Short mmCIF file of C-alpha atoms in Angstrom, two decimals:
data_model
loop_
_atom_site.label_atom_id
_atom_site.label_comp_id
_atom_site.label_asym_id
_atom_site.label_seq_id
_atom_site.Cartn_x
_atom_site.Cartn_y
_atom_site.Cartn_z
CA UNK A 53 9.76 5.71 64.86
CA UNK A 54 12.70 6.05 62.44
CA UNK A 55 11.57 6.75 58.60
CA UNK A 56 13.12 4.44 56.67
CA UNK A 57 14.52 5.87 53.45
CA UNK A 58 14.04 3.24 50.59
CA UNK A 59 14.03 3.79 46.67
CA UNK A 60 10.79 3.31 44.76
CA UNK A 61 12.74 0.15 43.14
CA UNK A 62 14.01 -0.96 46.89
CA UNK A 63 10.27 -0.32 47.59
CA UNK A 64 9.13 -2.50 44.80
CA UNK A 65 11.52 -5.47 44.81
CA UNK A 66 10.59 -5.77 48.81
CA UNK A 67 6.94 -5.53 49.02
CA UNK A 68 4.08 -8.03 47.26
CA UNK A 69 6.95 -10.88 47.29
CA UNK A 70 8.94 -8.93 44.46
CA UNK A 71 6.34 -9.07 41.87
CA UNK A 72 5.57 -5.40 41.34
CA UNK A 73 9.83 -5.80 40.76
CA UNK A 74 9.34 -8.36 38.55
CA UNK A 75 7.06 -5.70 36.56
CA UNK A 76 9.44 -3.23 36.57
CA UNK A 77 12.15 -5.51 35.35
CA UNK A 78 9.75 -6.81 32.79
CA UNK A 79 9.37 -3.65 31.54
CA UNK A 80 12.25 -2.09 31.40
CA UNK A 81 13.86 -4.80 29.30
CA UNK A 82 10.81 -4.08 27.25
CA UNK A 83 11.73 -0.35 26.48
CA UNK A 84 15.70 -1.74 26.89
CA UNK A 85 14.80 -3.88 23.48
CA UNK A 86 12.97 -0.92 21.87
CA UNK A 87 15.54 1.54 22.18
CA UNK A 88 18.33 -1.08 20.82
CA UNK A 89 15.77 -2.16 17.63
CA UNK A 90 15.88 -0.43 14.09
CA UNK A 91 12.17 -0.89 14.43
CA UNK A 92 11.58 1.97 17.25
CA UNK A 93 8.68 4.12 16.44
CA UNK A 94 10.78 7.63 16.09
CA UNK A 95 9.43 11.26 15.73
CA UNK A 96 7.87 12.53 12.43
CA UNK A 97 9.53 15.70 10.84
CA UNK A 98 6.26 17.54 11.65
CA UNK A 99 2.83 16.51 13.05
CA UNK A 100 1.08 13.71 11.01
CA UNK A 101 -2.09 13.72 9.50
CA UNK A 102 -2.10 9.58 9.00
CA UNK A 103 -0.72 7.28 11.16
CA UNK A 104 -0.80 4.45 9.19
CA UNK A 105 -1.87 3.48 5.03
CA UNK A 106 -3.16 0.90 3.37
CA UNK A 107 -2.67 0.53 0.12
CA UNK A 108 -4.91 -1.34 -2.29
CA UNK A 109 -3.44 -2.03 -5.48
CA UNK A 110 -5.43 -3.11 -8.93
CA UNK A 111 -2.36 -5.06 -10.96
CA UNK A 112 -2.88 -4.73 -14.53
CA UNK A 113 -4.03 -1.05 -14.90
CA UNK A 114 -8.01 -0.67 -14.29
CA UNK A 115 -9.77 1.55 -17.31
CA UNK A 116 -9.89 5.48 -15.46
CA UNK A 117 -12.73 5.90 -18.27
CA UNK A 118 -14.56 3.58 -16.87
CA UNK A 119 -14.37 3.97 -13.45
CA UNK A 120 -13.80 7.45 -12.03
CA UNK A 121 -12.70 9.93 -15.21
CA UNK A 122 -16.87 10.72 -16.97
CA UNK A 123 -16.11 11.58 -20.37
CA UNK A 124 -19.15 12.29 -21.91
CA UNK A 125 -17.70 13.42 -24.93
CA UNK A 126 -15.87 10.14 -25.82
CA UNK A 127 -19.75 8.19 -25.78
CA UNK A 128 -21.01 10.85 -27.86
CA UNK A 129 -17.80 10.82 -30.46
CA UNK A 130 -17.86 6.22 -29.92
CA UNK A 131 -16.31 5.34 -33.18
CA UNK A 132 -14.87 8.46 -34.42
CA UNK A 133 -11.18 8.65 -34.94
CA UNK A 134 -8.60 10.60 -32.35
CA UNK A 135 -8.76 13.94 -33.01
CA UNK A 136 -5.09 14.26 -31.91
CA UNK A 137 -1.70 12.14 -31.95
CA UNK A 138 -1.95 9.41 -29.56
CA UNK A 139 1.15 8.47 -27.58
CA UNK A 140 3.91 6.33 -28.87
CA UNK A 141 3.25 3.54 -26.58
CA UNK A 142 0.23 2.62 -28.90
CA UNK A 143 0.67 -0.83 -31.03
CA UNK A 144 0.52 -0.66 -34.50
CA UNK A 145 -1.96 -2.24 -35.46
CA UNK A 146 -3.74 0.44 -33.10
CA UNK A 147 -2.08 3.19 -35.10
CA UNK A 148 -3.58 2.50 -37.86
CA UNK A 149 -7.02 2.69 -36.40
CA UNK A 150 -7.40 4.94 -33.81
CA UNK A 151 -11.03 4.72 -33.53
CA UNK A 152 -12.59 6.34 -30.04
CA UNK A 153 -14.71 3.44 -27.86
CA UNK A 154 -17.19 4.57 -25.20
CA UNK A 155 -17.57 3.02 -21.79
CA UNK A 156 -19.69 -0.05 -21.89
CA UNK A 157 -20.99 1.53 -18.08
CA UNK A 158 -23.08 4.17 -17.15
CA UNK A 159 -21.82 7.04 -14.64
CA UNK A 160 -23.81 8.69 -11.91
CA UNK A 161 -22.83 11.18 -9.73
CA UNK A 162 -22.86 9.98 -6.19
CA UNK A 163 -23.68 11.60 -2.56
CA UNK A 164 -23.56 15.62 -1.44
CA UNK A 165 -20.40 15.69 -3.67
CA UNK A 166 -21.33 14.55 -7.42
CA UNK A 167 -18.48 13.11 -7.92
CA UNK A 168 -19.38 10.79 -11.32
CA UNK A 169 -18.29 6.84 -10.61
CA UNK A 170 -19.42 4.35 -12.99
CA UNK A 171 -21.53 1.36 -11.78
CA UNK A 172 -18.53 -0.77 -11.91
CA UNK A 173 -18.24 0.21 -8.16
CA UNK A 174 -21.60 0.96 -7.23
CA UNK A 175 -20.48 -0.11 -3.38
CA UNK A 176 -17.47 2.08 -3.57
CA UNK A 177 -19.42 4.89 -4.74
CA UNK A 178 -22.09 4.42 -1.53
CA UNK A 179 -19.01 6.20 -0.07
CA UNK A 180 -18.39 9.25 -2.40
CA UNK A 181 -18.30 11.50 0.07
CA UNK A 182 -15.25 10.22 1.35
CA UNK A 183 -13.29 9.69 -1.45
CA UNK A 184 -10.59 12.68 -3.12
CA UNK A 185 -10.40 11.29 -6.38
CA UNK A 186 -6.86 12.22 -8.77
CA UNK A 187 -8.00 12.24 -12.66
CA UNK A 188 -4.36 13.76 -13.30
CA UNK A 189 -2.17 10.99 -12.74
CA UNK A 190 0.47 10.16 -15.44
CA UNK A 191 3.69 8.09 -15.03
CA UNK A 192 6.96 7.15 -17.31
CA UNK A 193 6.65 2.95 -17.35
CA UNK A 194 4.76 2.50 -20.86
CA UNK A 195 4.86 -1.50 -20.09
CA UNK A 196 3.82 -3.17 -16.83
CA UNK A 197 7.44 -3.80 -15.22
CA UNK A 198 8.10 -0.73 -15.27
CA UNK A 199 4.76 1.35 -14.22
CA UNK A 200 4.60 -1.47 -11.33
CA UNK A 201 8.26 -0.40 -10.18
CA UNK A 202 7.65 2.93 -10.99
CA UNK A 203 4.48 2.98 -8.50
CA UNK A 204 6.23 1.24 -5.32
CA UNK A 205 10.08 2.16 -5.73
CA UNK A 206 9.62 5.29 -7.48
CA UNK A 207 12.33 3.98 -10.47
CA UNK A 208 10.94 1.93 -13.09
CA UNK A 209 14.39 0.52 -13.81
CA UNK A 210 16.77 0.76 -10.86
CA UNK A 211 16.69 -1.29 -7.69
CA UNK A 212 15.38 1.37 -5.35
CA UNK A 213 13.47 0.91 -2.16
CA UNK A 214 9.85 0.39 -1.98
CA UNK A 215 7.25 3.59 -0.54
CA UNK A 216 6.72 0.88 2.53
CA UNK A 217 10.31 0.71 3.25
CA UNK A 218 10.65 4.30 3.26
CA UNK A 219 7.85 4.71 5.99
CA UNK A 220 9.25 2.22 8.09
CA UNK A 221 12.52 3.86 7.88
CA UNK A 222 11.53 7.20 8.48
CA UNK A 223 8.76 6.08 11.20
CA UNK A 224 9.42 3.11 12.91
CA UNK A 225 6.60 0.90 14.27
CA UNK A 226 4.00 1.45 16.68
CA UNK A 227 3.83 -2.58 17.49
CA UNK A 228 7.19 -3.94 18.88
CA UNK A 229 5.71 -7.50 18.07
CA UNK A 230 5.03 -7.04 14.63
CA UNK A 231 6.86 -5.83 11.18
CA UNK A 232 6.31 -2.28 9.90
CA UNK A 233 5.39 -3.39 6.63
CA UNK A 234 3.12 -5.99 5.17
CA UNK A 235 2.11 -7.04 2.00
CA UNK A 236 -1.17 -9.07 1.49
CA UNK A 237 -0.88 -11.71 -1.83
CA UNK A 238 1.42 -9.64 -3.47
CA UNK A 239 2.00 -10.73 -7.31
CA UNK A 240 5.15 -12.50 -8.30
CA UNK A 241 5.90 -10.62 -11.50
CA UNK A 242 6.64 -6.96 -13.03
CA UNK A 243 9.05 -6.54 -10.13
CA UNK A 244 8.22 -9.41 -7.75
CA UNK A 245 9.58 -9.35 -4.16
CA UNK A 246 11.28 -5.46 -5.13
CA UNK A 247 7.88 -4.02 -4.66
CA UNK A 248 7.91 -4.62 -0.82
CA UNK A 249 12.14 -4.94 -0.93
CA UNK A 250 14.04 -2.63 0.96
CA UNK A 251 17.25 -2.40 -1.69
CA UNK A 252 19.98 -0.91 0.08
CA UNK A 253 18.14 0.03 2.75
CA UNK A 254 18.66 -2.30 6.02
CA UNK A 255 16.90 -5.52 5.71
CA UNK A 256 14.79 -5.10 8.78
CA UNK A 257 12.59 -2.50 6.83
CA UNK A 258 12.01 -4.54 4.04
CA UNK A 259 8.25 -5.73 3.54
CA UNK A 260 7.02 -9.01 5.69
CA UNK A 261 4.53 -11.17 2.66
CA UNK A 262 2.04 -12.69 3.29
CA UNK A 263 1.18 -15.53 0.80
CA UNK A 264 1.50 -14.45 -3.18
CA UNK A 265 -1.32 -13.79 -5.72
CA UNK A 266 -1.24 -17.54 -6.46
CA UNK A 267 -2.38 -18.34 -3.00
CA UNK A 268 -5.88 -18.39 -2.13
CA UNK A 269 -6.12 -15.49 1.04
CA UNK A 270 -7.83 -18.29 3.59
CA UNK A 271 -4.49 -20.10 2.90
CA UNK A 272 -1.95 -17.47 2.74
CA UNK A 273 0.87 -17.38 5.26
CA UNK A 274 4.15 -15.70 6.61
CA UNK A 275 6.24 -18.29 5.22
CA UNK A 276 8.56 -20.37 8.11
CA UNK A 277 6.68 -18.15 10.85
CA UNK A 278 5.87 -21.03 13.18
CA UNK A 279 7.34 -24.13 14.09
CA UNK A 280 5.77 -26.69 15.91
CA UNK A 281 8.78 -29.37 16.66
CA UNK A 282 10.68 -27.06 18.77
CA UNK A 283 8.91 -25.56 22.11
CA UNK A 284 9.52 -21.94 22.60
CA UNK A 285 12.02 -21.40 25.45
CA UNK A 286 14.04 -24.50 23.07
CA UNK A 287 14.06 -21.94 20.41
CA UNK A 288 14.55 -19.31 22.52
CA UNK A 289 17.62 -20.53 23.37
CA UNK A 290 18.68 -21.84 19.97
CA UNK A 291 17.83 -18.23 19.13
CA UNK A 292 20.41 -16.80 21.65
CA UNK A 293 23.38 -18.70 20.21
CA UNK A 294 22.83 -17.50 16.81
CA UNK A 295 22.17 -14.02 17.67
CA UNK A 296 25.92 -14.70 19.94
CA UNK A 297 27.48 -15.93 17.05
CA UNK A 298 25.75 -12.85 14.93
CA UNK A 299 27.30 -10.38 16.92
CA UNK A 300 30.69 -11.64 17.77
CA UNK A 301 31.09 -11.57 14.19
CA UNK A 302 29.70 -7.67 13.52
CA UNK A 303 32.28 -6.77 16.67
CA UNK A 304 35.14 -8.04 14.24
CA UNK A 305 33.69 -6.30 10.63
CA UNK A 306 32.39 -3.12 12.94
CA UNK A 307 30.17 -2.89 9.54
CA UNK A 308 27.74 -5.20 7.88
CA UNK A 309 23.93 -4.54 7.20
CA UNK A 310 22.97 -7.99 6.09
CA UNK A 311 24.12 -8.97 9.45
CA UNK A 312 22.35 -6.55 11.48
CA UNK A 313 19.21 -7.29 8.99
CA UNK A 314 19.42 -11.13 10.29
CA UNK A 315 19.45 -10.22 14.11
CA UNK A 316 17.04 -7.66 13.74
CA UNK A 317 14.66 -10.03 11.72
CA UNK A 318 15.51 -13.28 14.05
CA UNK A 319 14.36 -11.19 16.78
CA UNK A 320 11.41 -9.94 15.09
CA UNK A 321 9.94 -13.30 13.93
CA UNK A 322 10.25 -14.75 17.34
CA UNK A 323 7.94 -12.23 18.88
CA UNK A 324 5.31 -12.23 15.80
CA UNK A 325 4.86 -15.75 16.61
CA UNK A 326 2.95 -14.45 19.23
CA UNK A 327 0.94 -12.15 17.97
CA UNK A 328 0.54 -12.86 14.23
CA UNK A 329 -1.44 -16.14 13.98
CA UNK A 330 -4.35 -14.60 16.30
CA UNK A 331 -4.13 -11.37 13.67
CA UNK A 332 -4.66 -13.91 11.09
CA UNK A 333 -7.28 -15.47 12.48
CA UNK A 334 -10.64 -13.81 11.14
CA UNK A 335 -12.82 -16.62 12.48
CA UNK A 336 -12.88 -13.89 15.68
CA UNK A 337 -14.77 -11.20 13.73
CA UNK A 338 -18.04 -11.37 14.19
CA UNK A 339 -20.33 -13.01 10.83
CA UNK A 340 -21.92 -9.52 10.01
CA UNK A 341 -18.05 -7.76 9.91
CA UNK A 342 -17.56 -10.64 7.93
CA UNK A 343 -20.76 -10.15 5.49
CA UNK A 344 -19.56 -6.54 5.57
CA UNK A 345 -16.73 -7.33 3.42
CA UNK A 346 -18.08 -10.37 1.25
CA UNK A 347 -16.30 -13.31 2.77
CA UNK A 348 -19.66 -15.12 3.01
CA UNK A 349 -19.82 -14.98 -0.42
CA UNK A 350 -17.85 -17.17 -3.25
CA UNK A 351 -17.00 -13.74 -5.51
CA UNK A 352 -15.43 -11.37 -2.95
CA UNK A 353 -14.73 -14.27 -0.11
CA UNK A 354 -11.17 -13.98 -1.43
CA UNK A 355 -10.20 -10.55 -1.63
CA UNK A 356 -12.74 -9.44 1.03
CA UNK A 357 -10.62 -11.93 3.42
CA UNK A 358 -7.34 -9.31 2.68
CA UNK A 359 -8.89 -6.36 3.20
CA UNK A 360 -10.24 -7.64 6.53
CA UNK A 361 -6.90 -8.76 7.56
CA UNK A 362 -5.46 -5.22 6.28
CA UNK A 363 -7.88 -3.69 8.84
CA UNK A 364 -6.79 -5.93 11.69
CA UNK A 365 -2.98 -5.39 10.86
CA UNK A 366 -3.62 -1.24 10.91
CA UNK A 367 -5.77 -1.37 14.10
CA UNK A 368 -2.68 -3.65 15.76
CA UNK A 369 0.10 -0.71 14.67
CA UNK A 370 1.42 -1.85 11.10
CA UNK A 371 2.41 1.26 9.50
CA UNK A 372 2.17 0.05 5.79
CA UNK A 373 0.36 -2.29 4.32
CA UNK A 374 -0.37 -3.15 0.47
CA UNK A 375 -3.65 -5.48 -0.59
CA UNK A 376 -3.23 -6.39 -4.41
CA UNK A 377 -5.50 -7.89 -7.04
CA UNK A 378 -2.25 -9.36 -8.27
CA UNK A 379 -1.34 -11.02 -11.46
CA UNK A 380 -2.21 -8.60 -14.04
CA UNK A 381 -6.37 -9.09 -13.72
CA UNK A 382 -6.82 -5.50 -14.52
CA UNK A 383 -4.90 -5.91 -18.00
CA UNK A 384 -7.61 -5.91 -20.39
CA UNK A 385 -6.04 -5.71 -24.18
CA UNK A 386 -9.31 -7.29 -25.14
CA UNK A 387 -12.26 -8.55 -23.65
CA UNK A 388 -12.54 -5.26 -21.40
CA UNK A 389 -16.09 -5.61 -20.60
CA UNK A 390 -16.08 -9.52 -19.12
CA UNK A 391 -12.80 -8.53 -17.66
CA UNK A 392 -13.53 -5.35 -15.90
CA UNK A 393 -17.06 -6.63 -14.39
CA UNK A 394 -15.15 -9.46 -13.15
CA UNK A 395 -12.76 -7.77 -11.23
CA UNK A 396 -14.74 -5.10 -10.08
CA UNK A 397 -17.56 -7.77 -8.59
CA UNK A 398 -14.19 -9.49 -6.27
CA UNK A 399 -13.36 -5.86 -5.00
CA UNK A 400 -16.30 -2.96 -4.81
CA UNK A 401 -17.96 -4.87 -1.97
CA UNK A 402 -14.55 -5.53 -0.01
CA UNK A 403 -13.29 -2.42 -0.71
CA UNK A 404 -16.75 -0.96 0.50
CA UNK A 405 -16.68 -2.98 3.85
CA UNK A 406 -13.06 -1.72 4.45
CA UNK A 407 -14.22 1.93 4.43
CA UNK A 408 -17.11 1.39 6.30
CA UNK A 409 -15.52 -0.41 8.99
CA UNK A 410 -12.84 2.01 9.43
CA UNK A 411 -15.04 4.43 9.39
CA UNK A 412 -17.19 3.18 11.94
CA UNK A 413 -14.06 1.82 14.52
CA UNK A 414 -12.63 5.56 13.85
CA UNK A 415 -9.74 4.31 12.37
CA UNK A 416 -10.31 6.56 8.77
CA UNK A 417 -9.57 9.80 11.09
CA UNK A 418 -6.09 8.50 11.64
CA UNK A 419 -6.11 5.99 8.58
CA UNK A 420 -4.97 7.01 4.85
CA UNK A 421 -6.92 4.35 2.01
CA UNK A 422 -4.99 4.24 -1.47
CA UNK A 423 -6.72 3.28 -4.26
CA UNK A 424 -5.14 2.80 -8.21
CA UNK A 425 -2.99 0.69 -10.96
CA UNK A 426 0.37 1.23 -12.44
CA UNK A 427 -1.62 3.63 -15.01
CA UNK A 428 -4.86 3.30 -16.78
CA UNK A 429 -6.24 2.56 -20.26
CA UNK A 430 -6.52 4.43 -23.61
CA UNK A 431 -10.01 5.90 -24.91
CA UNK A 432 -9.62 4.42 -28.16
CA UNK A 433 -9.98 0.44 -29.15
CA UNK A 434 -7.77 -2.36 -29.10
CA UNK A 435 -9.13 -4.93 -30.87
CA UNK A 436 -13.00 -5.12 -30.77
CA UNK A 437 -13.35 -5.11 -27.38
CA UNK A 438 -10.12 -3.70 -25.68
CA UNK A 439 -7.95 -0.72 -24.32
CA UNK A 440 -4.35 -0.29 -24.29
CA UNK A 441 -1.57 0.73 -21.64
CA UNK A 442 -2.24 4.68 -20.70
CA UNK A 443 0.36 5.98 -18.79
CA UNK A 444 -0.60 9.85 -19.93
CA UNK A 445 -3.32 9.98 -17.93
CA UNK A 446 -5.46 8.00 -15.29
CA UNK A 447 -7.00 8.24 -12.12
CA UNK A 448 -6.52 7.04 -8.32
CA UNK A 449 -8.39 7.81 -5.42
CA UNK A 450 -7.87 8.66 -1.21
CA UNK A 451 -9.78 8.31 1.85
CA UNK A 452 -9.36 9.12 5.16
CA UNK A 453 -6.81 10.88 7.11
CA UNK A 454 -5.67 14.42 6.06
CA UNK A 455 -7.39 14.50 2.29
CA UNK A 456 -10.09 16.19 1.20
CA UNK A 457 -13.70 14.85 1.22
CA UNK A 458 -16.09 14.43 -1.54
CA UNK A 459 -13.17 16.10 -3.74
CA UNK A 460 -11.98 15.52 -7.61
CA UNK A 461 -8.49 17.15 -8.42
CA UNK A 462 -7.33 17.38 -11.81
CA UNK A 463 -8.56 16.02 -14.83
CA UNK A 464 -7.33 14.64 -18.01
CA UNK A 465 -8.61 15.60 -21.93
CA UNK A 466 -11.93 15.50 -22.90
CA UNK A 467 -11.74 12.12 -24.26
CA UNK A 468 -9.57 11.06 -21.27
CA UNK A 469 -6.00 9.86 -23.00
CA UNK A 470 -3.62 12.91 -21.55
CA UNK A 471 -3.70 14.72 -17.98
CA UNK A 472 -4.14 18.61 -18.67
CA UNK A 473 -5.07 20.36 -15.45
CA UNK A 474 -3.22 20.24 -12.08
CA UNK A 475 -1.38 17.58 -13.82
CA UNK A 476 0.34 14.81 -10.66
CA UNK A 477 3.38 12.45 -11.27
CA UNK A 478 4.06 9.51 -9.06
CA UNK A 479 6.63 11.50 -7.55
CA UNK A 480 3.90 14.36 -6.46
CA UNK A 481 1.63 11.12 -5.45
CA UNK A 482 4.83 9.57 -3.12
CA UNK A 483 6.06 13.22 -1.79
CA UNK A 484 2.25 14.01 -0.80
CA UNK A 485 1.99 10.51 1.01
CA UNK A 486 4.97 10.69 3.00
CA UNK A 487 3.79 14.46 3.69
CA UNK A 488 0.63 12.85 5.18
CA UNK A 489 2.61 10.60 7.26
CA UNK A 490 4.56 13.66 8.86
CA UNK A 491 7.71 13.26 6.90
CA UNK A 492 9.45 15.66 4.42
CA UNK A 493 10.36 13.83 1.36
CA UNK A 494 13.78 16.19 0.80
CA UNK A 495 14.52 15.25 4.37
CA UNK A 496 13.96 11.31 4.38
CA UNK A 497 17.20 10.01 2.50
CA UNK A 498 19.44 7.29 3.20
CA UNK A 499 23.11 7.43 2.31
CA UNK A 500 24.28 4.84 -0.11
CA UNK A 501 27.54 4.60 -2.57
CA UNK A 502 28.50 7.99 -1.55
CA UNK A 503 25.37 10.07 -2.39
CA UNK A 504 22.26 10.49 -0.65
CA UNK A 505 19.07 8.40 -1.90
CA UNK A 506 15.65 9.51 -1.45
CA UNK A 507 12.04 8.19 -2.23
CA UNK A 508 11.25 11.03 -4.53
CA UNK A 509 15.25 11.07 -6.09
CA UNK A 510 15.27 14.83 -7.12
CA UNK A 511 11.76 15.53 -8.39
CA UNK A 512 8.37 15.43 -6.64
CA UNK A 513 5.78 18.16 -4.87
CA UNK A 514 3.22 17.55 -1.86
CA UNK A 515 -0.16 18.04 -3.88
CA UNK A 516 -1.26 20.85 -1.14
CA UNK A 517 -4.35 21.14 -3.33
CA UNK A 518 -6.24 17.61 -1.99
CA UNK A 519 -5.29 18.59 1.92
CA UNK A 520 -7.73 18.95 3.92
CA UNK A 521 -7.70 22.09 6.18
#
C-alpha cells in the first residue's frame, strides 16, 4: 500500500470532521492577535524576581512613628522642644512651638525577626517575618499633590508616566484578555487619573480604574465595560467597522498614537467583557477566604473587598495593580489618634488576609506587596492632637518576591523627623522595583520630544541591600 504523504495541517483539517483544524485555526489567530498587540508579554532585561505587584497605597501620609519607625527616645523626651531645626515645610504656628509628642501606641517587636510594629497593625504584624520594612524613605513633594505625583510618576510637577505604565511597557501582559494595569478605587485628587495615566506613553498602557474612592468597592466598576442592548457578535461587528475606519485613517497619517491607543483599547475591552465580570465577582470565594480578609464585617468589608479582588486580578496575570485608602484618610493635622485607629481598623485585617492568602496559594514567591503614603508625619505636635507633612523621613514596607524577610533597612533620627542611615529616595524605591520585575531602569525609556524619558529621569539606585540572596 502506497504511504500517503500529508502535512500535519492536511492531517488535521481531514480527520475528526475538521475540528482538530478548527483548533489549530483557533489558535493561531490567537498567537496572530498577540504578536500584532502592544500588550504582548515581552522578555525582561534579566531574570525576574516578581512577576507581578500590588501596590497598596495609604492616601494622606500614615504617621511612620506610629506604625513601623520605634522611637523610644521621642516618648521619653514627649513634650520637650526639637533639639534641632525642623524642616521648612513646618507651619508657623508650629514653628513657634516645636514641642516633641509621643506615640499614643505601644510597639512590640514581632516574630523570629523583632522587628518593632505598633498595635495599630497588630494583624499586619502576625506577619513580621515577611515583611522588609524601609525607615529611610524621604521624598521632594512637601504638600500632598506633589508627594502623590512624586510616588506614582516619579515628578511631582510634570506630566510623566505612572510606575504601572512603565511595567506594562517594559513587560507586557501575561493575560491577553485583560489590561496590564489596574487600579482599585483610586482617589480623584492630588493628581487624579495621572497616577494610573500613561502621559506620552501609548494609551494602551495607561491604567484600567476600577470605581474611585467615592465608590463603595461592592459597587465599583470598569466604567462602559458591558453593554447589555447590543448582543456580542452585533458588537462584534460594529466593532470591525470602527477598527476599519481606525486604520484606513493611520495608513494615511503613517503616525498617530491616540489612534493606535483607541484600536488597541477597543480591542481590549471587547475581550475583558469576558473575563472581567467573573474576576469581579467575589461571591465565588469561599465565606472563610472571605472572613480572611474582613468582608463579613462592616469595618474592613470595604477595603477587604479590594484587596480580595487585587488577589484575583494577580492570580489571573495583571502585572500592576494599586489598592488605595483614597481621599486623604491618612492626613491627620489633628485628631491623629481617632484618625489613625480608624484607618488602621479598615486595613490591618485586609491587608493581613492578603498576605496570608498569597502566601498560602504560593503566589508571595512570585508576588511583590507594597506598602506606604506619599511621606509620613513629623515627631513634634500640630495642634493638640496632630502631626504635620514629613517628607524627610518615613517608612514603607515589602513582602514577597525577591526582598528580604523579617528585615528593617535604614532608619531615620532618633526622634524620627530626618532619614540618616542608608538613606532611599523614591527614585531608589522605583529603580529597585522595576529591578525586581527584571527590568533595568537606565534601559526602560521611551523616546518623546526628541530626548529619551525614563521612570527614574537621571537619578535613582536598585537598593541591593533589601535583596534577598
Amino acid at each position: 500500500m502506497e504511504a500517503l504523504n500529508i502535512s500535519r495541517r492536511q492531517m488535521l483539517k481531514s480527520s475528526a470532521c475538521g475540528f482538530g483544524y478548527m483548533a489549530l485555526a483557533g489558535l493561531s489567530a490567537e498567537a496572530a492577535l498577540k504578536s500584532q498587540s502592544p500588550l504582548m508579554s515581552k522578555t525582561p532585561h534579566f531574570e525576574p524576581r516578581a512577576k507581578r505587584v500590588i501596590f497598596l497605597f495609604m492616601h494622606g501620609g500614615p504617621s511612620h512613628v506610629d506604625t513601623f519607625d520605634y522611637k523610644p527616645r521621642l516618648n521619653k523626651e514627649d513634650g520637650q522642644r526639637l533639639p534641632f531645626k525642623a524642616a521648612k515645610n513646618i507651619e508657623k504656628s508650629s514653628q513657634e512651638n516645636l514641642r516633641l509628642m509621643k506615640s499614643p501606641w505601644k510597639f512590640k517587636q514581632r516574630g523570629e525577626s523583632g522587628l518593632w510594629i505598633s498595635e495599630l497593625f497588630d494583624n499586619v504584624a502576625e506577619h513580621a517575618d515577611d515583611l522588609c520594612v524601609i525607615n529611610s524613605m524621604h521624598t521632594n513633594g512637601q504638600s500632598h499633590g506633589q508627594a502623590v505625583m512624586k510616588l506614582h510618576t516619579g515628578s511631582d510637577s510634570l506630566v510623566r508616566p505612572s510606575v504601572g505604565s512603565w511595567m506594562v511597557y517594559g513587560l507586557g501582559t501575561e493575560n491577553n484578555n485583560l489590561p496590564g494595569f489596574i487600579s482599585i478605587c483610586p482617589s480623584r485628587g492630588h493628581g487624579g487619573v495621572r497616577n494610573y495615566g500613561s502621559a506620552f506613553l501609548p494609551a494602551v498602557y495607561q491604567g484600567t480604574a476600577i470605581g474611585d474612592a467615592d465608590t463603595a468597592a461592592k459597587e465599583a466598576q470598569i466604567r462602559f465595560l458591558a453593554n447589555n442592548g447590543v448582543s456580542v457578535s452585533q458588537q462584534r461587528k460594529q466593532l470591525g467597522l470602527l477598527q476599519a475606519m481606525n486604520e484606513r485613517h493611520l495608513t494615511q497619517v503613517k503616525v498617530d498614537n491616540e489612534i493606535e491607543g483607541v484600536i488597541n483599547s477597543y480591542e481590549l475591552a471587547f475581550r475583558m467583557q469576558s473575563e472581567v465580570p467573573a474576576l469581579m465577582d467575589l461571591n465565588s470565594e469561599t465565606k472563610e477566604t472571605q472572613a480572611l480578609y474582613g468582608i463579613d464585617d462592616k469595618t474592613t468589608e470595604n477595603f477587604g473587598r479590594q484587596c480580595l479582588m487585587a488577589r484575583r486580578f494577580a492570580e489571573a496575570g495583571v502585572r500592576y495593580i494599586e489598592v488605595a485608602l483614597g481621599n486623604n484618610k491618612w492626613d491627620q493635622h489633628s485628631g491623629l489618634k481617632n484618625g489613625h485607629e480608624r484607618n488602621s481598623k479598615m486595613v490591618d485585617k485586609p491587608i493581613a488576609g492578603l498576605l496570608a492568602d498569597l502566601k498560602q496559594r504560593g503566589l508571595l514567591d512570585d508576588t511583590l506587596v507594597v506598602w506606604g503614603g506619599e511621606f509620613g508625619r513629623t515627631p513634634i505636635a500640630q495642634g493638640k492632637n496632630g502631626r504635620d507633612h514629613n517628607p524627610q523621613g518615613y517608612s514603607m514596607w515589602l513582602a514577597g518576591a525577591g526582598v528580604k524577610k523579617g528585615h528593617v533597612h535604614g532608619a531615620t533620627d532618633e526622634y524620627g523627623y530626618y532619614a540618616t542611615r542608608d538613606k532611599v529616595h523614591i527614585h531608589d524605591l522605583h529603580a529597585t522595583l522595576l529591578h525586581l520585575m527584571g527590568m533595568d531602569h537606565k534601559r526602560l525609556t521611551y523616546r518623546y520630544a526628541g530626548r529619551d524619558f525614563r521612570l527614574t529621569d537621571v537619578y535613582g539606585d536598585v537598593v541591593t541591600e533589601i535583596l534577598n540572596g
